[in-house]
Short mmCIF file of C-alpha atoms and ligand atoms in Angstrom, two decimals:
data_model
loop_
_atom_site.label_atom_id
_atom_site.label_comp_id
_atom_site.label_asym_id
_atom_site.label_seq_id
_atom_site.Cartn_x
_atom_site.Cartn_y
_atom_site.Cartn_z
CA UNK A 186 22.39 8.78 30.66
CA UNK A 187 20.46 8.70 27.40
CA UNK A 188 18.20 6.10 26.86
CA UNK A 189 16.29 4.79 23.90
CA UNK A 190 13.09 3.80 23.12
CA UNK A 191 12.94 0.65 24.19
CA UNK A 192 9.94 -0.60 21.95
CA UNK A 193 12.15 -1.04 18.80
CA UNK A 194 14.08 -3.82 20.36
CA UNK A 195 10.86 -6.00 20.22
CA UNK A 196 10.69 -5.03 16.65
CA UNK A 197 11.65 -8.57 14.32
CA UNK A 198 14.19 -6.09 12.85
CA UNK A 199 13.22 -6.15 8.80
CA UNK A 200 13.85 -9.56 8.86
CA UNK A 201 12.15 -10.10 5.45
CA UNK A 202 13.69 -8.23 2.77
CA UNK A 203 17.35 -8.67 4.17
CA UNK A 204 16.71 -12.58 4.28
CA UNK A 205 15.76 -12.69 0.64
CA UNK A 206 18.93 -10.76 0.04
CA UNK A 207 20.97 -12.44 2.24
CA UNK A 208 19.54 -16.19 -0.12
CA UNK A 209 19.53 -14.30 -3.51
CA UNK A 210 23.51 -12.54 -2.84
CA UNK A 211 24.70 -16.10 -1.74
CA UNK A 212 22.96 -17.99 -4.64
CA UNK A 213 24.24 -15.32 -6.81
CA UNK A 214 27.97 -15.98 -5.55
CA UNK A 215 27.96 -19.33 -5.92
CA UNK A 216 26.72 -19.42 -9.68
CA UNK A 217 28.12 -16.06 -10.94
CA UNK A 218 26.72 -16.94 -14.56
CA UNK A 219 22.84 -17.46 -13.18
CA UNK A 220 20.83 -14.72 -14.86
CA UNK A 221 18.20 -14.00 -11.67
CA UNK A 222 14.97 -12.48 -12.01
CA UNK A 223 13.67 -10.40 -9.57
CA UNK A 224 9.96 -10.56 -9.51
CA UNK A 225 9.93 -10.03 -5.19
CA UNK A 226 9.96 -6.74 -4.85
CA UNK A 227 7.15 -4.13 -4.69
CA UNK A 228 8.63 -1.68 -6.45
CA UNK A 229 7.82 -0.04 -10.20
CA UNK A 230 9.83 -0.51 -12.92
CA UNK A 231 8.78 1.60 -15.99
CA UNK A 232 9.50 5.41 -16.31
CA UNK A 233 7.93 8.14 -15.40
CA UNK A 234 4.64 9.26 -17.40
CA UNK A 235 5.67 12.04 -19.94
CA UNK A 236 3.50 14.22 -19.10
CA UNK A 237 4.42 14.38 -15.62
CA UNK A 238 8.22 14.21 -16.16
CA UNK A 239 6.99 17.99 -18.89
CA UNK A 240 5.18 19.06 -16.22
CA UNK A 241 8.36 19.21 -13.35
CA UNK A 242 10.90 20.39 -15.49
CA UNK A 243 8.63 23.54 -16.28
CA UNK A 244 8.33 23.55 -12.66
CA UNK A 245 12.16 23.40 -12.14
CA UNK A 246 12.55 26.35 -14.82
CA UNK A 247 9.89 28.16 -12.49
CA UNK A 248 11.91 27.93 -9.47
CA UNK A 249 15.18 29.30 -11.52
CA UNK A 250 13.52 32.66 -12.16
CA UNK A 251 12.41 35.34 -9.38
CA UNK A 252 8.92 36.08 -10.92
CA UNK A 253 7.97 32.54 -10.36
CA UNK A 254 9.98 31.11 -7.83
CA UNK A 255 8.39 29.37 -4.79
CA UNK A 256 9.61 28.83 -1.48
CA UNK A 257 8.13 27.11 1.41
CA UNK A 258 4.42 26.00 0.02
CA UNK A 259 1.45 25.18 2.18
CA UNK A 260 1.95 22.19 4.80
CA UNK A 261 -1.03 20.41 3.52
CA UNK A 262 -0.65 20.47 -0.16
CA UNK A 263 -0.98 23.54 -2.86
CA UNK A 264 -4.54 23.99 -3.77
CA UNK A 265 -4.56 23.58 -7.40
CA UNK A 266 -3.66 19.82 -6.36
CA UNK A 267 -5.62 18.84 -3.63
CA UNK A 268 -9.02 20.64 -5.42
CA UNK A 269 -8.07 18.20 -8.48
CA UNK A 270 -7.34 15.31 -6.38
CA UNK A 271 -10.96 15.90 -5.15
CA UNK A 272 -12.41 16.44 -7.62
CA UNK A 273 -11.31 13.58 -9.80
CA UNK A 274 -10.30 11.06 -7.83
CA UNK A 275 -13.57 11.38 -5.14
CA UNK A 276 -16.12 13.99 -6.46
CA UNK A 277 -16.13 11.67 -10.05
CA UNK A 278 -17.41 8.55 -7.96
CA UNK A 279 -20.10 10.33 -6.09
CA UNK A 280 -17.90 10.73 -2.81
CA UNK A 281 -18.29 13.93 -0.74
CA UNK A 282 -14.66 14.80 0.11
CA UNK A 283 -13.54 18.13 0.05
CA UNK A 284 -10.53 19.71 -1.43
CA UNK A 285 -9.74 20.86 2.57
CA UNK A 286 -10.01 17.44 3.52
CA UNK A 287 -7.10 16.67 1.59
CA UNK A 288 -3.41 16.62 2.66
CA UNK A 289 -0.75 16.09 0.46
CA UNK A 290 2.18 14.22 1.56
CA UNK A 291 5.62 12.32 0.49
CA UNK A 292 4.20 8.90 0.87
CA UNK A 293 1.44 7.02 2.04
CA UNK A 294 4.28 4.31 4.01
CA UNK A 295 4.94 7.49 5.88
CA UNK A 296 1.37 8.69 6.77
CA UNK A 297 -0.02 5.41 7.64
CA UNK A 298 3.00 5.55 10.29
CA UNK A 299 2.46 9.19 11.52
CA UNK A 300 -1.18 8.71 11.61
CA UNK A 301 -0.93 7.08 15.28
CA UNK A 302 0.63 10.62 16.45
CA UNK A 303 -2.98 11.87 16.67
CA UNK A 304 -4.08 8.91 18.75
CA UNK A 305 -4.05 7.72 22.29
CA UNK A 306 -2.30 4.74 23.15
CA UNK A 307 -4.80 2.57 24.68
CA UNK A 308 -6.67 1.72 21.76
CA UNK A 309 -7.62 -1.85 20.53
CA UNK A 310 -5.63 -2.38 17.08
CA UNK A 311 -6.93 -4.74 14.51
CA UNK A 312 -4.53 -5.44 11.41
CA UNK A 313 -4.93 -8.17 8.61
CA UNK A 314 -2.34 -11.13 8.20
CA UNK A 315 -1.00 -11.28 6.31
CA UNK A 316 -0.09 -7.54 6.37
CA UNK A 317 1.88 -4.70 4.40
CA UNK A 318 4.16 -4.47 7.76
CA UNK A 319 4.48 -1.06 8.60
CA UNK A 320 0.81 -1.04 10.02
CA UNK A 321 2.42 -3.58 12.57
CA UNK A 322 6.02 -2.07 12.77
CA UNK A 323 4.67 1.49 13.65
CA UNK A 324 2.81 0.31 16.37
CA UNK A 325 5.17 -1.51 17.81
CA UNK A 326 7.70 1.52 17.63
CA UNK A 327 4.56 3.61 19.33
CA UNK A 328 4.63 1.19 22.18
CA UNK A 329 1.40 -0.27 21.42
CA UNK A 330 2.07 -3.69 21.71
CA UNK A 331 3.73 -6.78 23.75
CA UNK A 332 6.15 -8.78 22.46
CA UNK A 333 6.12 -10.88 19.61
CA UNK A 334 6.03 -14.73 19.54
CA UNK A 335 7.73 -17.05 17.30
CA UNK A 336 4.97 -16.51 14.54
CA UNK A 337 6.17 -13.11 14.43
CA UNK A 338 2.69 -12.15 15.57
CA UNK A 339 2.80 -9.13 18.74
CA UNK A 340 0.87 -9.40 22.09
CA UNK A 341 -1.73 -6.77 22.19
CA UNK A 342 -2.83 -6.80 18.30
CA UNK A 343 -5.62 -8.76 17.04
CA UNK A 344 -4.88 -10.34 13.78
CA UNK A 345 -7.40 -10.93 11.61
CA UNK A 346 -6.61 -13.46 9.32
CA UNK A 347 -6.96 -13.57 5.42
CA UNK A 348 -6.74 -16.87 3.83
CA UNK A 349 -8.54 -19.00 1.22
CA UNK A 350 -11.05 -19.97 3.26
CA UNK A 351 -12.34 -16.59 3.84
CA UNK A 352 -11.98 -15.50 0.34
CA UNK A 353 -9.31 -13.35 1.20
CA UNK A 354 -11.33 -10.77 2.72
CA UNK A 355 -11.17 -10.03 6.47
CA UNK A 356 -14.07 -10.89 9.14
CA UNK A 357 -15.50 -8.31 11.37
CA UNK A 358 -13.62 -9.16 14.77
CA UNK A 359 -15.79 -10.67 17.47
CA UNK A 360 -14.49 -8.48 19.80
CA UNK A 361 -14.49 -4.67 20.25
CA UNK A 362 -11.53 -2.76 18.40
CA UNK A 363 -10.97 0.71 17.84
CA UNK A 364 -8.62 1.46 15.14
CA UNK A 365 -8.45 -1.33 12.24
CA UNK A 366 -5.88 -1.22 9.18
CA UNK A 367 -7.30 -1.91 5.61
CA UNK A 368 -5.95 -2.46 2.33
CA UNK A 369 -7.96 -3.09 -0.90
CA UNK A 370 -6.81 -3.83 -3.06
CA UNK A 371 -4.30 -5.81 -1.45
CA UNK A 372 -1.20 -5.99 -0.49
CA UNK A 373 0.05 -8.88 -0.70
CA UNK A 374 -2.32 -10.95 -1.35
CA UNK A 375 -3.96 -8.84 -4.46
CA UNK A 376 -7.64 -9.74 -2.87
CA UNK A 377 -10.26 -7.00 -3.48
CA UNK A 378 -13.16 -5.77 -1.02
CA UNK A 379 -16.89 -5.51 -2.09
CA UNK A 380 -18.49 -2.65 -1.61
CA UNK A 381 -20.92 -5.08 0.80
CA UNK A 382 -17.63 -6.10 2.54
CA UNK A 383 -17.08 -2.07 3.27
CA UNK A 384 -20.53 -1.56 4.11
CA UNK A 385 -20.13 -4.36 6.90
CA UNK A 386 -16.94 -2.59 8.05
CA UNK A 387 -18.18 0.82 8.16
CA UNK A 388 -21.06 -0.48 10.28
CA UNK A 389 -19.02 -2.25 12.48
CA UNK A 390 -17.22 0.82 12.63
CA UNK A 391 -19.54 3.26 13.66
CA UNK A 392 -21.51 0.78 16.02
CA UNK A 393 -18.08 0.75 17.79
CA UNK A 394 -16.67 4.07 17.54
CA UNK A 395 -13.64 2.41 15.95
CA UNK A 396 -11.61 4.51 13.00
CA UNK A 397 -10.75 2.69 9.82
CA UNK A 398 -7.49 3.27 8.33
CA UNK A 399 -8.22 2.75 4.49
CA UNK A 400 -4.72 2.07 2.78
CA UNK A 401 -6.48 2.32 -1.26
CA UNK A 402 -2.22 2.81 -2.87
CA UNK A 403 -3.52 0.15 -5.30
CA UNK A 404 -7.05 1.29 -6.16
CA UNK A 405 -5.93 2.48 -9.88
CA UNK A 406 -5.31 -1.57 -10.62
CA UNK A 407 -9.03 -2.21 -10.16
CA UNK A 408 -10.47 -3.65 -13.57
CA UNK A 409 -14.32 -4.92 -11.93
CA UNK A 410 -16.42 -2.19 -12.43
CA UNK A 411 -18.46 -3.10 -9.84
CA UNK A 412 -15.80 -2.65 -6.77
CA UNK A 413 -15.48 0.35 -4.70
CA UNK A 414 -11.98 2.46 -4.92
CA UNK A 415 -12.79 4.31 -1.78
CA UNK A 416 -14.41 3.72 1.11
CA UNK A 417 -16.02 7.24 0.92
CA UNK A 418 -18.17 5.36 -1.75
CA UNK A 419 -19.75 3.87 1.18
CA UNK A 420 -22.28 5.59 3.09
CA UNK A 421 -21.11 6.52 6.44
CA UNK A 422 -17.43 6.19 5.75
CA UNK A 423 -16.92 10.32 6.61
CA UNK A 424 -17.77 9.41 10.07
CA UNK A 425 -14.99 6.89 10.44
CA UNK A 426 -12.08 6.78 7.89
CA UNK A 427 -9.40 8.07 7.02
CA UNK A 428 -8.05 7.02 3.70
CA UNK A 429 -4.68 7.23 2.25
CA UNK A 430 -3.66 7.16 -1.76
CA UNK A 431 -0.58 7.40 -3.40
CA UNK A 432 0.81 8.22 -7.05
CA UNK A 433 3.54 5.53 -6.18
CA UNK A 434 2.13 2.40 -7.93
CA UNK A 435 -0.38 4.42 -10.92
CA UNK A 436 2.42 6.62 -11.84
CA UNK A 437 5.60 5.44 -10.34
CA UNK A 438 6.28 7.66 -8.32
CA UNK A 439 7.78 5.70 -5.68
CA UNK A 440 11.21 7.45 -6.50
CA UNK A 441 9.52 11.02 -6.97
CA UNK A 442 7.56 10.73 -3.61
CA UNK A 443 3.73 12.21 -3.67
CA UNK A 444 0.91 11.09 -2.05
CA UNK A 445 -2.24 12.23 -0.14
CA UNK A 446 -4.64 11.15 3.14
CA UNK A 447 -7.87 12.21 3.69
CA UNK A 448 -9.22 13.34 6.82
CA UNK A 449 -12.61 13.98 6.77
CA UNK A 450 -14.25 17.52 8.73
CA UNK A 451 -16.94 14.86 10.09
CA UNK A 452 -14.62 12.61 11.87
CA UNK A 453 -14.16 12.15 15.56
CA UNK A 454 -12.53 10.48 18.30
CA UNK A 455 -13.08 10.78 21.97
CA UNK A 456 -10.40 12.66 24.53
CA UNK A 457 -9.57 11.74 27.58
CA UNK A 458 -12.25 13.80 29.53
CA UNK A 459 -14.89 11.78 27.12
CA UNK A 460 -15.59 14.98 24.58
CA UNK A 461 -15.34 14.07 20.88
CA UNK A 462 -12.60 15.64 19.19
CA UNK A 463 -12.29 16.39 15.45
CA UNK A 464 -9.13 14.51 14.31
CA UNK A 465 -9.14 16.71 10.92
CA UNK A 466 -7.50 19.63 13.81
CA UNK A 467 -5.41 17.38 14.83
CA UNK A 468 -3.95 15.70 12.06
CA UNK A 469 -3.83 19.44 10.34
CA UNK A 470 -1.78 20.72 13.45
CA UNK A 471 0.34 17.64 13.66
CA UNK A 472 1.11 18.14 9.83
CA UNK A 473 1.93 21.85 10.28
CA UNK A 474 4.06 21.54 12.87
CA UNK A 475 6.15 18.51 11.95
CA UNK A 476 6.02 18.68 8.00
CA UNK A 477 6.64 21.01 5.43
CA UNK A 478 4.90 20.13 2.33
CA UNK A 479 6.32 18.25 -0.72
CA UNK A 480 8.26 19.76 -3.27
CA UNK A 481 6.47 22.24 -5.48
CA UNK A 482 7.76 20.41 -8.75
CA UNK A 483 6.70 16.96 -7.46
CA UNK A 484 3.35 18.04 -6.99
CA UNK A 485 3.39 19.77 -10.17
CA UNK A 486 4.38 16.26 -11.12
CA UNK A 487 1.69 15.09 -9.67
CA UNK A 488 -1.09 17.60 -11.13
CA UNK A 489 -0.33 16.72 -14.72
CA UNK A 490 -1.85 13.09 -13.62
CA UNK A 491 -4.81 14.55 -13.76
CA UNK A 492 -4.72 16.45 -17.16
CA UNK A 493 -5.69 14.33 -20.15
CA UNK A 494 -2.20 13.27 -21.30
CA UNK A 495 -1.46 12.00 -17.68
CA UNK A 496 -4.40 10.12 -17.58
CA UNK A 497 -4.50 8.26 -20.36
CA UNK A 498 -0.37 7.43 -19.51
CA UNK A 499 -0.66 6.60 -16.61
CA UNK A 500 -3.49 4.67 -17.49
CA UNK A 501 -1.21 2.79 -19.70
CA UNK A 502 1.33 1.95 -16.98
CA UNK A 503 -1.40 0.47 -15.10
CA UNK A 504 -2.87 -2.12 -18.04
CA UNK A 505 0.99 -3.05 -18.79
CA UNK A 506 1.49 -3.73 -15.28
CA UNK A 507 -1.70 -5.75 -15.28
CA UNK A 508 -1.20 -7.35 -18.63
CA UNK A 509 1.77 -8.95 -16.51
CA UNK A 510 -0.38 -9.76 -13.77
CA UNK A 511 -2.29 -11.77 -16.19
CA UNK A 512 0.34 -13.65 -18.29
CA UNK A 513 1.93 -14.85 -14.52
CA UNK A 514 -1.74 -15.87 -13.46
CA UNK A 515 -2.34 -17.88 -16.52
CA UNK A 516 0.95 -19.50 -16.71
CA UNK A 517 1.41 -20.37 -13.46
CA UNK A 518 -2.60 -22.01 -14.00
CA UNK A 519 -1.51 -23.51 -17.05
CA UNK A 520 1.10 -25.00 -14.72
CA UNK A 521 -1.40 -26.16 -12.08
CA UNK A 522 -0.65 -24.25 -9.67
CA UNK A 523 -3.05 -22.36 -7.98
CA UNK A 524 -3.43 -18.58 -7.97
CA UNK A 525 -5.21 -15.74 -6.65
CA UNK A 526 -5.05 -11.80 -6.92
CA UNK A 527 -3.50 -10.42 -9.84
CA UNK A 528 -7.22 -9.32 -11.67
CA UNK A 529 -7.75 -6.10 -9.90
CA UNK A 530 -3.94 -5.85 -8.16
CA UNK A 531 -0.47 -5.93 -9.38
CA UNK A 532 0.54 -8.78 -7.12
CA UNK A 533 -0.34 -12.56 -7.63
CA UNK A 534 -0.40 -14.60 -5.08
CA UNK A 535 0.45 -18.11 -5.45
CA UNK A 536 -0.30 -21.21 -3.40
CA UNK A 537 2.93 -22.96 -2.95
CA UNK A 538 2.80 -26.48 -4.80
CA UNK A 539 3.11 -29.40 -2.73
CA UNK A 540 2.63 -27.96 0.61
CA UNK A 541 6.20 -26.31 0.26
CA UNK A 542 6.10 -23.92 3.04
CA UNK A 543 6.89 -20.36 1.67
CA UNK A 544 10.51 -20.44 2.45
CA UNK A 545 11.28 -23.96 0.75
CA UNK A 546 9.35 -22.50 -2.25
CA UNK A 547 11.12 -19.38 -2.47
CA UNK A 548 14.71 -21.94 -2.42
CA UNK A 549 13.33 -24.03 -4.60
CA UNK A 550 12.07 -21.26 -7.13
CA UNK A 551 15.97 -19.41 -6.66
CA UNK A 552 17.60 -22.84 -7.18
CA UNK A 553 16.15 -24.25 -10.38
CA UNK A 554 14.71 -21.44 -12.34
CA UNK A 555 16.50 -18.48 -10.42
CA UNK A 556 13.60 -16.52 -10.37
CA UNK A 557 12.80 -14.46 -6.44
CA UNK A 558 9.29 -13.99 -4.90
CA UNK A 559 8.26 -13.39 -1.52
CA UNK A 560 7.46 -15.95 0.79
CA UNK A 561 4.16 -15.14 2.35
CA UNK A 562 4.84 -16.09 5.66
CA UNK A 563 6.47 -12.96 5.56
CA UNK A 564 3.82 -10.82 5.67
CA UNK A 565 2.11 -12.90 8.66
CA UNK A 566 1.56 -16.20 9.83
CA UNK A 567 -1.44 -16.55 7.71
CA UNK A 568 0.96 -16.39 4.84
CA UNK A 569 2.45 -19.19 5.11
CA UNK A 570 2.44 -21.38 2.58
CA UNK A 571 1.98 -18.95 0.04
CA UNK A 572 4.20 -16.81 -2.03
CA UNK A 573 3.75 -13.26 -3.91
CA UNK A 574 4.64 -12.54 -7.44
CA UNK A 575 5.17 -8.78 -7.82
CA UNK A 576 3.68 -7.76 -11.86
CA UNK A 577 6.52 -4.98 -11.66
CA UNK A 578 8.17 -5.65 -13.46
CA UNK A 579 9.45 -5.45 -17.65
CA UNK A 580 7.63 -7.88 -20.30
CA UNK A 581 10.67 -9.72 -21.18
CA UNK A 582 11.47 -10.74 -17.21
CA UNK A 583 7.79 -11.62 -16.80
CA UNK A 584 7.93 -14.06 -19.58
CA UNK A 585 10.71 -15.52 -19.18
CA UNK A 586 10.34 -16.37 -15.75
CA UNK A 587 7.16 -17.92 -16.53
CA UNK A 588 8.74 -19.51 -19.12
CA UNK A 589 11.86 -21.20 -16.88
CA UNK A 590 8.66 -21.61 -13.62
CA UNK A 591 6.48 -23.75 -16.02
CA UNK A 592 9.13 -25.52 -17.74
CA UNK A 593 10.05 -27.22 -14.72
CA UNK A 594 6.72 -27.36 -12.71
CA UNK A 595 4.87 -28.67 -15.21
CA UNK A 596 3.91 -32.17 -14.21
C1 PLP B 791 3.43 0.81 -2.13
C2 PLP B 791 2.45 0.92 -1.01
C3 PLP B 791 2.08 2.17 -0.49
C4 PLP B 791 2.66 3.44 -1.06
O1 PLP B 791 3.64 3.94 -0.25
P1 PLP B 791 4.38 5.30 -0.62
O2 PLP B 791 5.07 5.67 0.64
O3 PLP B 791 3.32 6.29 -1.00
O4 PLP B 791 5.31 5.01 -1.75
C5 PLP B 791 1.15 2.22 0.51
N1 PLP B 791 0.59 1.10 1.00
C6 PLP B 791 0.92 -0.11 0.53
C7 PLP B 791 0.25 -1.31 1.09
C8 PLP B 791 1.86 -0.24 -0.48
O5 PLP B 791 2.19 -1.45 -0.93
#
């Protein structure tokens, strides 16, 4: 008899996004003539830069002629990309990463999930909550948790929580863990690390022999000169991260699909027998032997980011999608409500008014201005009683849902 693998029933089965569509499709039934704006999602919403969009349809002519046609490309990523990739995107801000180091992939959702492959199972796992929840999900599915209670929060993982008493940044854990989950900036709560804040991680890190997954898919949206947009621009970090970027959120590519982790030649982990073993073999044999590479036109796509046209456009995308951030920060301020994120991320996050937990808010919001969030809680427990505003969004939505929010929450 087949069986299955029993650690997805403990999984809280997606209960977030299909509960927000479940409100949103009933609201929407009821008053057919409500004209709802979706600002919930973390999704892009403007197109494609030109210059990549030029750069894949001379790839797709390519492929239609027999001189230039490619087939089956390297499993880690063509060259020409990854040496660009390093050199701009690391070699630029003074971090040593190589273009070797370097695997190209079809999403960074999917690598921070396939990343566990490569590790044991008894390791201590430290995530933030709130959290982007496939750090959580994929462990659960690897059977590296308990169950979870009602906060939604699994035996087995410690939770380190990031709230407004802690600045939104999360504390070392007191106790010993060996692989921790980071994202700066952040999703969801748009909170930023300091490069001191890395530094104390990438201590803690090597003092402990733990690995730091460093999720950076938002590190374009940094404005503050002063912060860090990868942990490699720490000293030490080679010895114990692995980081993992994306051209989903800088140039929309979350419908093209390209992204990239690095795996440094310098890190280690122990095996069984107590030997250190380099993970780079590891993660390159796991990648050959389960993956095939992305699509020679999407990282052609993805290569023209790097030329000057790209830059500068997708450049643009970025300071649009931040010139949103900042009209739903200052409205919602104007408003008094209270805000944070949103400066150096593309998501706001908002302190619900009135103690509303993050549910009521999100009802409340639907029901008299017909506008959809995300309730923080979730994302975590720690969420609760907030609720994220995605900048993704078009001008003319943006405004006008700050203009329908503040017309009624003004006091
Ligand atoms: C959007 C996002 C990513 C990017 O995922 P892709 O699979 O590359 O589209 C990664 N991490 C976080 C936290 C995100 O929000």
């Amino acid at each position: 008899m087949a069986t299955v693998n029993d650690n997805y029933l403990k999984l809280k089965a997606g209960y977030l996004f299909p509960e927000i569509a479940r409100r949103v499709n009933a609201f929407a039934a009821a008053n057919p003539d409500a004209k709802i704006i979706r600002l919930g999602i973390g999704d892009v919403t403007e197109p494609l830069p030109e210059a990549c969009r030029t750069a894949m349809i001379k790839a797709v002519e390519e492929m239609g002629d027999r001189a230039t046609f490619q087939g089956y490309g390297p499993e880690q990523g063509y060259a020409w990309l990854r040496e660009k990739i390093a050199a701009h995107d690391f070699q630029a801000r003074g971090c040593e990463v190589d273009a070797s180091e370097i695997f190209i992939s079809d999403g960074s959702k999917c690598d921070t999930g396939n990343i566990l492959d490569i590790f044991g199972d008894n390791n201590a796992i430290a995530v933030t909550d709130p959290v982007y929840p496939v750090y959580v999900d994929t462990n659960v599915m690897a059977g590296h948790t308990g169950d979870a209670n009602e906060a939604g929060e699994y035996e087995g993982l410690v939770y380190l929580p990031i709230t407004a008493e802690n600045n939104f940044t999360a504390e070392l854990p007191t106790q010993k863990v060996d692989l921790i989950y980071l994202c700066f900036p952040n999703n969801p709560t748009g909170a930023v690390a300091t490069r001191d804040h890395l530094k104390a991680w990438v201590e803690y890190a090597k003092a402990n022999g733990s690995i730091i997954f460093f999720d950076a898919a938002y590190e374009a949206f940094i404005t503050d000169p002063e912060l860090p947009h990868s942990i490699y621009e720490i000293e030490g970090a080679r010895d114990c991260a692995i980081e993992f970027r994306s051209f989903s959120k800088n140039a929309g590519f979350t419908g093209t699909r390209c992204a990239l982790t690095v795996v440094p030649k310098t890190l280690t982990a122990k095996a069984a027998d107590g030997s250190d073993v380099e993970l780079w073999k590891l993660w390159n044999r796991r990648q050959t032997t389960k993956f095939n590479g992305v699509s020679y036109i999407v990282q052609r796509g993805a290569e023209a980011v790097y030329s000057d046209e790209g830059k500068a456009q997708t450049q643009a995308l970025v300071s649009f999608y931040m010139e949103n951030a900042k009209i739903i920060r200052e409205q919602l301020t104007a408003a008094g409500i209270q805000v944070y994120g949103g400066v150096n991320a593309p998501y706001v996050w908002v302190k619900t008014p009135n103690n509303l937990s993050s549910w009521d808010f999100f009802d409340k919001l639907l029901h008299t201005v017909n506008v959809v969030g995300t309730p923080g809680s979730g994302f975590g427990a720690a969420g609760e009683g907030y609720f994220r505003i995605s900048a993704f969004n078009s001008r003319e939505n943006v405004e006008e849902a700050m203009r329908r929010i503040t017309s009624k929450f003004t006091a």
